[in-house]
Amino acid sequence: MFRRYAYLIMGEVMLALIFIVFIFSCVKVMKGDVQNGNNLVSLETSKDSPYNNDYFVYFEKHVLIDKDLKFCVVGEECDNDKVETTSLSSASGGVIGSEDDILFALTAAHFCFDTEEDLLDTGEDGKTLEYKKLIIVHFLNTATSAYIEKIDPKSDLCLLSFRIQDIETSKIDLKDIELAKKMPDIGENIFTVSSPLSIYGKSFRLHFNGNFGGCDSRYGCMYTIPATYGSSGSLVLNKKGQLISVVSISIIPFQNISAGPHVDDIRKFLLDFDKETGIMLY
């Protein structure tokens, strides 16, 4: 009997040690709130692709952890000689416009929106605890924190803003992206850039293409662009380089079918933002 309890205790200790090692392996030290480089790198884009590499952004959602590896709770101070973070999820997206030195990017709302599984917990007193989060955007060889400007869960659209200090003095010419007046014809070639499974690097961009399949009320607008976890939020462009959709879902396990909102939903989303803020992004 004693031996059996001893094994159980040893097993619990081992599980605790494994959890601690896992947390340490996930933790990324963020120097303050920003890792902002001062040399933006523009990657040359093939003339055969309507998607300019410079518009692509890669997002990570992190939870803040204090020096004792305790999750920081909203409304409470962290014990933070240095605050660290652990990544929860990732998404793709793209810059669609700018205002002065502030850039605006679209991604999927289900990435921006917090679910109970990732940011809520129950405390010892039975009350719900919400953990502090940080969205990090990787753009043109630099990384900084992003702010959620607007979310629409129905169309699965999220607009984020971030500031790059030297974007105005750089030679990179970012124009407001053009929205298509209508969806492509069924079978027309369409394109995107994304970071599936968090595969992202400063010196490469993963371009994907497929064919437009049409829209219906159940799935939304469908296309044969490969997508999986991390592809969510990718801007989908037609052959003229105009925005038609944003990757919202992928059919698992057949990952060559994906879907997203209609361009009219995107137009309404951005028009509402313009009415709320006076900032026109298309």
PDB file of N, CA and C in Angstrom, residues 90-172:
ATOM      1  N   SER A  90      -1.622  31.823 -33.165  1.00  0.00           N
ATOM      2  CA  SER A  90      -1.075  32.701 -34.201  1.00  0.00           C
ATOM      3  C   SER A  90      -2.099  32.859 -35.315  1.00  0.00           C
ATOM      4  N   ALA A  91      -1.883  33.876 -36.131  1.00  0.00           N
ATOM      5  CA  ALA A  91      -2.768  34.132 -37.270  1.00  0.00           C
ATOM      6  C   ALA A  91      -1.992  34.889 -38.332  1.00  0.00           C
ATOM      7  N   SER A  92      -2.572  34.943 -39.500  1.00  0.00           N
ATOM      8  CA  SER A  92      -2.008  35.714 -40.605  1.00  0.00           C
ATOM      9  C   SER A  92      -2.875  36.945 -40.838  1.00  0.00           C
ATOM     10  N   GLY A  93      -2.435  37.828 -41.700  1.00  0.00           N
ATOM     11  CA  GLY A  93      -3.206  39.027 -42.010  1.00  0.00           C
ATOM     12  C   GLY A  93      -2.454  39.906 -42.984  1.00  0.00           C
ATOM     13  N   GLY A  94      -2.961  41.112 -43.172  1.00  0.00           N
ATOM     14  CA  GLY A  94      -2.310  42.018 -44.103  1.00  0.00           C
ATOM     15  C   GLY A  94      -2.668  43.458 -43.821  1.00  0.00           C
ATOM     16  N   VAL A  95      -1.725  44.347 -44.096  1.00  0.00           N
ATOM     17  CA  VAL A  95      -1.949  45.786 -43.967  1.00  0.00           C
ATOM     18  C   VAL A  95      -2.896  46.238 -45.079  1.00  0.00           C
ATOM     19  N   ILE A  96      -3.923  46.998 -44.705  1.00  0.00           N
ATOM     20  CA  ILE A  96      -4.876  47.471 -45.711  1.00  0.00           C
ATOM     21  C   ILE A  96      -4.867  48.985 -45.848  1.00  0.00           C
ATOM     22  N   GLY A  97      -4.210  49.697 -44.924  1.00  0.00           N
ATOM     23  CA  GLY A  97      -4.175  51.146 -45.010  1.00  0.00           C
ATOM     24  C   GLY A  97      -3.382  51.751 -43.868  1.00  0.00           C
ATOM     25  N   SER A  98      -3.218  53.063 -43.888  1.00  0.00           N
ATOM     26  CA  SER A  98      -2.435  53.743 -42.862  1.00  0.00           C
ATOM     27  C   SER A  98      -2.992  55.134 -42.601  1.00  0.00           C
ATOM     28  N   GLU A  99      -2.667  55.676 -41.452  1.00  0.00           N
ATOM     29  CA  GLU A  99      -3.023  57.035 -41.061  1.00  0.00           C
ATOM     30  C   GLU A  99      -1.821  57.606 -40.320  1.00  0.00           C
ATOM     31  N   ASP A 100      -1.088  58.525 -40.960  1.00  0.00           N
ATOM     32  CA  ASP A 100       0.183  59.029 -40.416  1.00  0.00           C
ATOM     33  C   ASP A 100       1.144  57.856 -40.262  1.00  0.00           C
ATOM     34  N   ASP A 101       1.644  57.610 -39.030  1.00  0.00           N
ATOM     35  CA  ASP A 101       2.577  56.494 -38.830  1.00  0.00           C
ATOM     36  C   ASP A 101       1.889  55.272 -38.247  1.00  0.00           C
ATOM     37  N   ILE A 102       0.557  55.250 -38.263  1.00  0.00           N
ATOM     38  CA  ILE A 102      -0.197  54.107 -37.757  1.00  0.00           C
ATOM     39  C   ILE A 102      -0.660  53.251 -38.928  1.00  0.00           C
ATOM     40  N   LEU A 103      -0.384  51.959 -38.856  1.00  0.00           N
ATOM     41  CA  LEU A 103      -0.792  51.011 -39.883  1.00  0.00           C
ATOM     42  C   LEU A 103      -1.997  50.215 -39.388  1.00  0.00           C
ATOM     43  N   PHE A 104      -2.883  49.860 -40.310  1.00  0.00           N
ATOM     44  CA  PHE A 104      -4.078  49.088 -39.980  1.00  0.00           C
ATOM     45  C   PHE A 104      -4.040  47.774 -40.754  1.00  0.00           C
ATOM     46  N   ALA A 105      -4.314  46.686 -40.053  1.00  0.00           N
ATOM     47  CA  ALA A 105      -4.254  45.366 -40.680  1.00  0.00           C
ATOM     48  C   ALA A 105      -5.517  44.576 -40.367  1.00  0.00           C
ATOM     49  N   LEU A 106      -5.943  43.769 -41.320  1.00  0.00           N
ATOM     50  CA  LEU A 106      -7.093  42.886 -41.155  1.00  0.00           C
ATOM     51  C   LEU A 106      -6.620  41.487 -40.798  1.00  0.00           C
ATOM     52  N   THR A 107      -7.402  40.819 -39.956  1.00  0.00           N
ATOM     53  CA  THR A 107      -7.193  39.403 -39.684  1.00  0.00           C
ATOM     54  C   THR A 107      -8.546  38.814 -39.292  1.00  0.00           C
ATOM     55  N   ALA A 108      -8.548  37.599 -38.756  1.00  0.00           N
ATOM     56  CA  ALA A 108      -9.801  36.925 -38.400  1.00  0.00           C
ATOM     57  C   ALA A 108     -10.224  37.283 -36.977  1.00  0.00           C
ATOM     58  N   ALA A 109     -11.521  37.500 -36.779  1.00  0.00           N
ATOM     59  CA  ALA A 109     -12.029  37.867 -35.457  1.00  0.00           C
ATOM     60  C   ALA A 109     -11.825  36.744 -34.438  1.00  0.00           C
ATOM     61  N   HIS A 110     -11.888  35.486 -34.885  1.00  0.00           N
ATOM     62  CA  HIS A 110     -11.750  34.403 -33.905  1.00  0.00           C
ATOM     63  C   HIS A 110     -10.339  34.326 -33.326  1.00  0.00           C
ATOM     64  N   PHE A 111      -9.363  34.983 -33.974  1.00  0.00           N
ATOM     65  CA  PHE A 111      -8.034  35.106 -33.372  1.00  0.00           C
ATOM     66  C   PHE A 111      -8.027  36.211 -32.319  1.00  0.00           C
ATOM     67  N   CYS A 112      -8.643  37.345 -32.627  1.00  0.00           N
ATOM     68  CA  CYS A 112      -8.662  38.488 -31.706  1.00  0.00           C
ATOM     69  C   CYS A 112      -9.567  38.236 -30.508  1.00  0.00           C
ATOM     70  N   PHE A 113     -10.675  37.530 -30.749  1.00  0.00           N
ATOM     71  CA  PHE A 113     -11.671  37.317 -29.705  1.00  0.00           C
ATOM     72  C   PHE A 113     -11.181  36.265 -28.724  1.00  0.00           C
ATOM     73  N   ASP A 114     -11.318  36.544 -27.428  1.00  0.00           N
ATOM     74  CA  ASP A 114     -10.827  35.638 -26.391  1.00  0.00           C
ATOM     75  C   ASP A 114     -11.871  34.574 -26.060  1.00  0.00           C
ATOM     76  N   THR A 115     -11.447  33.324 -26.079  1.00  0.00           N
ATOM     77  CA  THR A 115     -12.338  32.240 -25.691  1.00  0.00           C
ATOM     78  C   THR A 115     -12.072  31.863 -24.246  1.00  0.00           C
ATOM     79  N   GLU A 116     -13.018  31.158 -23.646  1.00  0.00           N
ATOM     80  CA  GLU A 116     -12.867  30.755 -22.250  1.00  0.00           C
ATOM     81  C   GLU A 116     -11.635  29.887 -22.052  1.00  0.00           C
ATOM     82  N   GLU A 117     -11.293  29.102 -23.075  1.00  0.00           N
ATOM     83  CA  GLU A 117     -10.188  28.174 -22.921  1.00  0.00           C
ATOM     84  C   GLU A 117      -8.849  28.886 -22.792  1.00  0.00           C
ATOM     85  N   ASP A 118      -8.686  30.049 -23.469  1.00  0.00           N
ATOM     86  CA  ASP A 118      -7.347  30.623 -23.493  1.00  0.00           C
ATOM     87  C   ASP A 118      -7.117  31.745 -22.494  1.00  0.00           C
ATOM     88  N   LEU A 119      -8.153  32.490 -22.093  1.00  0.00           N
ATOM     89  CA  LEU A 119      -7.876  33.643 -21.243  1.00  0.00           C
ATOM     90  C   LEU A 119      -8.743  33.740 -19.994  1.00  0.00           C
ATOM     91  N   LEU A 120      -9.585  32.753 -19.725  1.00  0.00           N
ATOM     92  CA  LEU A 120     -10.423  32.789 -18.532  1.00  0.00           C
ATOM     93  C   LEU A 120     -10.155  31.578 -17.656  1.00  0.00           C
ATOM     94  N   ASP A 121     -10.267  31.786 -16.350  1.00  0.00           N
ATOM     95  CA  ASP A 121     -10.058  30.704 -15.397  1.00  0.00           C
ATOM     96  C   ASP A 121     -10.902  31.001 -14.163  1.00  0.00           C
ATOM     97  N   THR A 122     -10.981  30.048 -13.254  1.00  0.00           N
ATOM     98  CA  THR A 122     -11.722  30.225 -12.009  1.00  0.00           C
ATOM     99  C   THR A 122     -10.751  30.291 -10.844  1.00  0.00           C
ATOM    100  N   GLY A 123     -10.834  31.368 -10.050  1.00  0.00           N
ATOM    101  CA  GLY A 123      -9.950  31.548  -8.905  1.00  0.00           C
ATOM    102  C   GLY A 123     -10.369  30.721  -7.712  1.00  0.00           C
ATOM    103  N   GLU A 124      -9.587  30.793  -6.631  1.00  0.00           N
ATOM    104  CA  GLU A 124      -9.871  30.021  -5.427  1.00  0.00           C
ATOM    105  C   GLU A 124     -11.199  30.432  -4.793  1.00  0.00           C
ATOM    106  N   ASP A 125     -11.595  31.682  -4.994  1.00  0.00           N
ATOM    107  CA  ASP A 125     -12.857  32.155  -4.427  1.00  0.00           C
ATOM    108  C   ASP A 125     -14.050  31.868  -5.329  1.00  0.00           C
ATOM    109  N   GLY A 126     -13.806  31.168  -6.439  1.00  0.00           N
ATOM    110  CA  GLY A 126     -14.882  30.813  -7.353  1.00  0.00           C
ATOM    111  C   GLY A 126     -15.183  31.860  -8.392  1.00  0.00           C
ATOM    112  N   LYS A 127     -14.530  33.018  -8.323  1.00  0.00           N
ATOM    113  CA  LYS A 127     -14.759  34.079  -9.285  1.00  0.00           C
ATOM    114  C   LYS A 127     -13.943  33.842 -10.555  1.00  0.00           C
ATOM    115  N   THR A 128     -14.467  34.351 -11.663  1.00  0.00           N
ATOM    116  CA  THR A 128     -13.781  34.188 -12.943  1.00  0.00           C
ATOM    117  C   THR A 128     -12.598  35.143 -13.049  1.00  0.00           C
ATOM    118  N   LEU A 129     -11.459  34.624 -13.458  1.00  0.00           N
ATOM    119  CA  LEU A 129     -10.253  35.423 -13.648  1.00  0.00           C
ATOM    120  C   LEU A 129      -9.991  35.570 -15.144  1.00  0.00           C
ATOM    121  N   GLU A 130      -9.638  36.769 -15.563  1.00  0.00           N
ATOM    122  CA  GLU A 130      -9.261  37.006 -16.950  1.00  0.00           C
ATOM    123  C   GLU A 130      -7.790  37.376 -17.000  1.00  0.00           C
ATOM    124  N   TYR A 131      -7.043  36.679 -17.846  1.00  0.00           N
ATOM    125  CA  TYR A 131      -5.609  36.914 -17.932  1.00  0.00           C
ATOM    126  C   TYR A 131      -5.295  38.046 -18.909  1.00  0.00           C
ATOM    127  N   LYS A 132      -4.200  38.745 -18.659  1.00  0.00           N
ATOM    128  CA  LYS A 132      -3.774  39.830 -19.532  1.00  0.00           C
ATOM    129  C   LYS A 132      -3.143  39.259 -20.794  1.00  0.00           C
ATOM    130  N   LYS A 133      -3.500  39.844 -21.928  1.00  0.00           N
ATOM    131  CA  LYS A 133      -2.968  39.338 -23.191  1.00  0.00           C
ATOM    132  C   LYS A 133      -2.208  40.440 -23.917  1.00  0.00           C
ATOM    133  N   LEU A 134      -1.429  40.004 -24.884  1.00  0.00           N
ATOM    134  CA  LEU A 134      -0.659  40.915 -25.724  1.00  0.00           C
ATOM    135  C   LEU A 134      -0.658  40.341 -27.136  1.00  0.00           C
ATOM    136  N   ILE A 135      -1.061  41.141 -28.117  1.00  0.00           N
ATOM    137  CA  ILE A 135      -0.991  40.711 -29.515  1.00  0.00           C
ATOM    138  C   ILE A 135       0.255  41.326 -30.133  1.00  0.00           C
ATOM    139  N   ILE A 136       1.102  40.486 -30.676  1.00  0.00           N
ATOM    140  CA  ILE A 136       2.349  40.919 -31.296  1.00  0.00           C
ATOM    141  C   ILE A 136       2.219  40.769 -32.806  1.00  0.00           C
ATOM    142  N   VAL A 137       2.594  41.818 -33.534  1.00  0.00           N
ATOM    143  CA  VAL A 137       2.533  41.796 -34.987  1.00  0.00           C
ATOM    144  C   VAL A 137       3.952  41.835 -35.542  1.00  0.00           C
ATOM    145  N   HIS A 138       4.243  40.927 -36.473  1.00  0.00           N
ATOM    146  CA  HIS A 138       5.532  40.877 -37.161  1.00  0.00           C
ATOM    147  C   HIS A 138       5.326  41.445 -38.563  1.00  0.00           C
ATOM    148  N   PHE A 139       6.091  42.488 -38.869  1.00  0.00           N
ATOM    149  CA  PHE A 139       5.882  43.204 -40.125  1.00  0.00           C
ATOM    150  C   PHE A 139       7.208  43.782 -40.606  1.00  0.00           C
ATOM    151  N   LEU A 140       7.617  43.449 -41.843  1.00  0.00           N
ATOM    152  CA  LEU A 140       8.824  43.997 -42.460  1.00  0.00           C
ATOM    153  C   LEU A 140      10.045  43.912 -41.546  1.00  0.00           C
ATOM    154  N   ASN A 141      10.295  42.725 -41.009  1.00  0.00           N
ATOM    155  CA  ASN A 141      11.512  42.460 -40.237  1.00  0.00           C
ATOM    156  C   ASN A 141      11.519  43.130 -38.858  1.00  0.00           C
ATOM    157  N   THR A 142      10.359  43.567 -38.403  1.00  0.00           N
ATOM    158  CA  THR A 142      10.275  44.156 -37.069  1.00  0.00           C
ATOM    159  C   THR A 142       9.039  43.604 -36.364  1.00  0.00           C
ATOM    160  N   ALA A 143       8.966  43.797 -35.062  1.00  0.00           N
ATOM    161  CA  ALA A 143       7.828  43.301 -34.287  1.00  0.00           C
ATOM    162  C   ALA A 143       7.430  44.331 -33.250  1.00  0.00           C
ATOM    163  N   THR A 144       6.140  44.466 -33.052  1.00  0.00           N
ATOM    164  CA  THR A 144       5.632  45.409 -32.065  1.00  0.00           C
ATOM    165  C   THR A 144       4.268  44.924 -31.588  1.00  0.00           C
ATOM    166  N   SER A 145       3.696  45.617 -30.621  1.00  0.00           N
ATOM    167  CA  SER A 145       2.384  45.233 -30.112  1.00  0.00           C
ATOM    168  C   SER A 145       1.284  45.873 -30.953  1.00  0.00           C
ATOM    169  N   ALA A 146       0.165  45.191 -31.049  1.00  0.00           N
ATOM    170  CA  ALA A 146      -0.966  45.667 -31.842  1.00  0.00           C
ATOM    171  C   ALA A 146      -2.159  45.945 -30.939  1.00  0.00           C
ATOM    172  N   TYR A 147      -3.005  46.874 -31.384  1.00  0.00           N
ATOM    173  CA  TYR A 147      -4.200  47.271 -30.642  1.00  0.00           C
ATOM    174  C   TYR A 147      -5.433  46.890 -31.454  1.00  0.00           C
ATOM    175  N   ILE A 148      -6.419  46.273 -30.805  1.00  0.00           N
ATOM    176  CA  ILE A 148      -7.650  45.885 -31.488  1.00  0.00           C
ATOM    177  C   ILE A 148      -8.533  47.116 -31.659  1.00  0.00           C
ATOM    178  N   GLU A 149      -8.816  47.463 -32.907  1.00  0.00           N
ATOM    179  CA  GLU A 149      -9.650  48.624 -33.217  1.00  0.00           C
ATOM    180  C   GLU A 149     -11.132  48.258 -33.340  1.00  0.00           C
ATOM    181  N   LYS A 150     -11.400  47.108 -33.955  1.00  0.00           N
ATOM    182  CA  LYS A 150     -12.794  46.738 -34.212  1.00  0.00           C
ATOM    183  C   LYS A 150     -12.889  45.236 -34.455  1.00  0.00           C
ATOM    184  N   ILE A 151     -13.933  44.620 -33.927  1.00  0.00           N
ATOM    185  CA  ILE A 151     -14.181  43.186 -34.120  1.00  0.00           C
ATOM    186  C   ILE A 151     -15.627  42.980 -34.550  1.00  0.00           C
ATOM    187  N   ASP A 152     -15.836  42.090 -35.509  1.00  0.00           N
ATOM    188  CA  ASP A 152     -17.181  41.674 -35.899  1.00  0.00           C
ATOM    189  C   ASP A 152     -17.213  40.152 -35.979  1.00  0.00           C
ATOM    190  N   PRO A 153     -17.660  39.475 -34.918  1.00  0.00           N
ATOM    191  CA  PRO A 153     -17.669  38.002 -34.910  1.00  0.00           C
ATOM    192  C   PRO A 153     -18.534  37.408 -36.019  1.00  0.00           C
ATOM    193  N   LYS A 154     -19.609  38.100 -36.418  1.00  0.00           N
ATOM    194  CA  LYS A 154     -20.511  37.538 -37.424  1.00  0.00           C
ATOM    195  C   LYS A 154     -19.798  37.338 -38.750  1.00  0.00           C
ATOM    196  N   SER A 155     -19.030  38.337 -39.178  1.00  0.00           N
ATOM    197  CA  SER A 155     -18.287  38.218 -40.436  1.00  0.00           C
ATOM    198  C   SER A 155     -16.866  37.698 -40.214  1.00  0.00           C
ATOM    199  N   ASP A 156     -16.508  37.476 -38.953  1.00  0.00           N
ATOM    200  CA  ASP A 156     -15.185  36.984 -38.562  1.00  0.00           C
ATOM    201  C   ASP A 156     -14.076  37.922 -39.044  1.00  0.00           C
ATOM    202  N   LEU A 157     -14.268  39.218 -38.806  1.00  0.00           N
ATOM    203  CA  LEU A 157     -13.276  40.224 -39.192  1.00  0.00           C
ATOM    204  C   LEU A 157     -12.767  40.970 -37.965  1.00  0.00           C
ATOM    205  N   CYS A 158     -11.476  41.231 -37.959  1.00  0.00           N
ATOM    206  CA  CYS A 158     -10.846  41.976 -36.873  1.00  0.00           C
ATOM    207  C   CYS A 158      -9.870  42.979 -37.484  1.00  0.00           C
ATOM    208  N   LEU A 159      -9.963  44.227 -37.041  1.00  0.00           N
ATOM    209  CA  LEU A 159      -9.070  45.283 -37.505  1.00  0.00           C
ATOM    210  C   LEU A 159      -8.129  45.652 -36.360  1.00  0.00           C
ATOM    211  N   LEU A 160      -6.823  45.574 -36.623  1.00  0.00           N
ATOM    212  CA  LEU A 160      -5.820  45.927 -35.618  1.00  0.00           C
ATOM    213  C   LEU A 160      -4.970  47.090 -36.123  1.00  0.00           C
ATOM    214  N   SER A 161      -4.445  47.860 -35.194  1.00  0.00           N
ATOM    215  CA  SER A 161      -3.548  48.958 -35.547  1.00  0.00           C
ATOM    216  C   SER A 161      -2.225  48.781 -34.823  1.00  0.00           C
ATOM    217  N   PHE A 162      -1.163  49.273 -35.442  1.00  0.00           N
ATOM    218  CA  PHE A 162       0.157  49.249 -34.810  1.00  0.00           C
ATOM    219  C   PHE A 162       0.998  50.365 -35.398  1.00  0.00           C
ATOM    220  N   ARG A 163       2.018  50.756 -34.660  1.00  0.00           N
ATOM    221  CA  ARG A 163       2.854  51.888 -35.072  1.00  0.00           C
ATOM    222  C   ARG A 163       4.281  51.402 -35.361  1.00  0.00           C
ATOM    223  N   ILE A 164       4.801  51.791 -36.500  1.00  0.00           N
ATOM    224  CA  ILE A 164       6.200  51.543 -36.853  1.00  0.00           C
ATOM    225  C   ILE A 164       6.876  52.902 -36.971  1.00  0.00           C
ATOM    226  N   GLN A 165       7.870  53.136 -36.141  1.00  0.00           N
ATOM    227  CA  GLN A 165       8.431  54.474 -35.987  1.00  0.00           C
ATOM    228  C   GLN A 165       9.015  55.042 -37.278  1.00  0.00           C
ATOM    229  N   ASP A 166       9.701  54.229 -38.054  1.00  0.00           N
ATOM    230  CA  ASP A 166      10.402  54.771 -39.218  1.00  0.00           C
ATOM    231  C   ASP A 166       9.728  54.423 -40.541  1.00  0.00           C
ATOM    232  N   ILE A 167       8.437  54.089 -40.510  1.00  0.00           N
ATOM    233  CA  ILE A 167       7.763  53.708 -41.742  1.00  0.00           C
ATOM    234  C   ILE A 167       7.632  54.909 -42.694  1.00  0.00           C
ATOM    235  N   GLU A 168       7.443  56.115 -42.151  1.00  0.00           N
ATOM    236  CA  GLU A 168       7.262  57.291 -43.002  1.00  0.00           C
ATOM    237  C   GLU A 168       8.549  57.711 -43.702  1.00  0.00           C
ATOM    238  N   THR A 169       9.700  57.430 -43.084  1.00  0.00           N
ATOM    239  CA  THR A 169      10.980  57.818 -43.688  1.00  0.00           C
ATOM    240  C   THR A 169      11.565  56.711 -44.555  1.00  0.00           C
ATOM    241  N   SER A 170      10.921  55.542 -44.573  1.00  0.00           N
ATOM    242  CA  SER A 170      11.433  54.433 -45.382  1.00  0.00           C
ATOM    243  C   SER A 170      11.037  54.629 -46.839  1.00  0.00           C
ATOM    244  N   LYS A 171      11.630  53.860 -47.703  1.00  0.00           N
ATOM    245  CA  LYS A 171      11.331  53.918 -49.136  1.00  0.00           C
ATOM    246  C   LYS A 171      10.174  52.989 -49.507  1.00  0.00           C
ATOM    247  N   ILE A 172       9.567  52.381 -48.494  1.00  0.00           N
ATOM    248  CA  ILE A 172       8.477  51.448 -48.742  1.00  0.00           C
ATOM    249  C   ILE A 172       7.180  52.221 -48.948  1.00  0.00           C
TER     250      ILE A 172
END
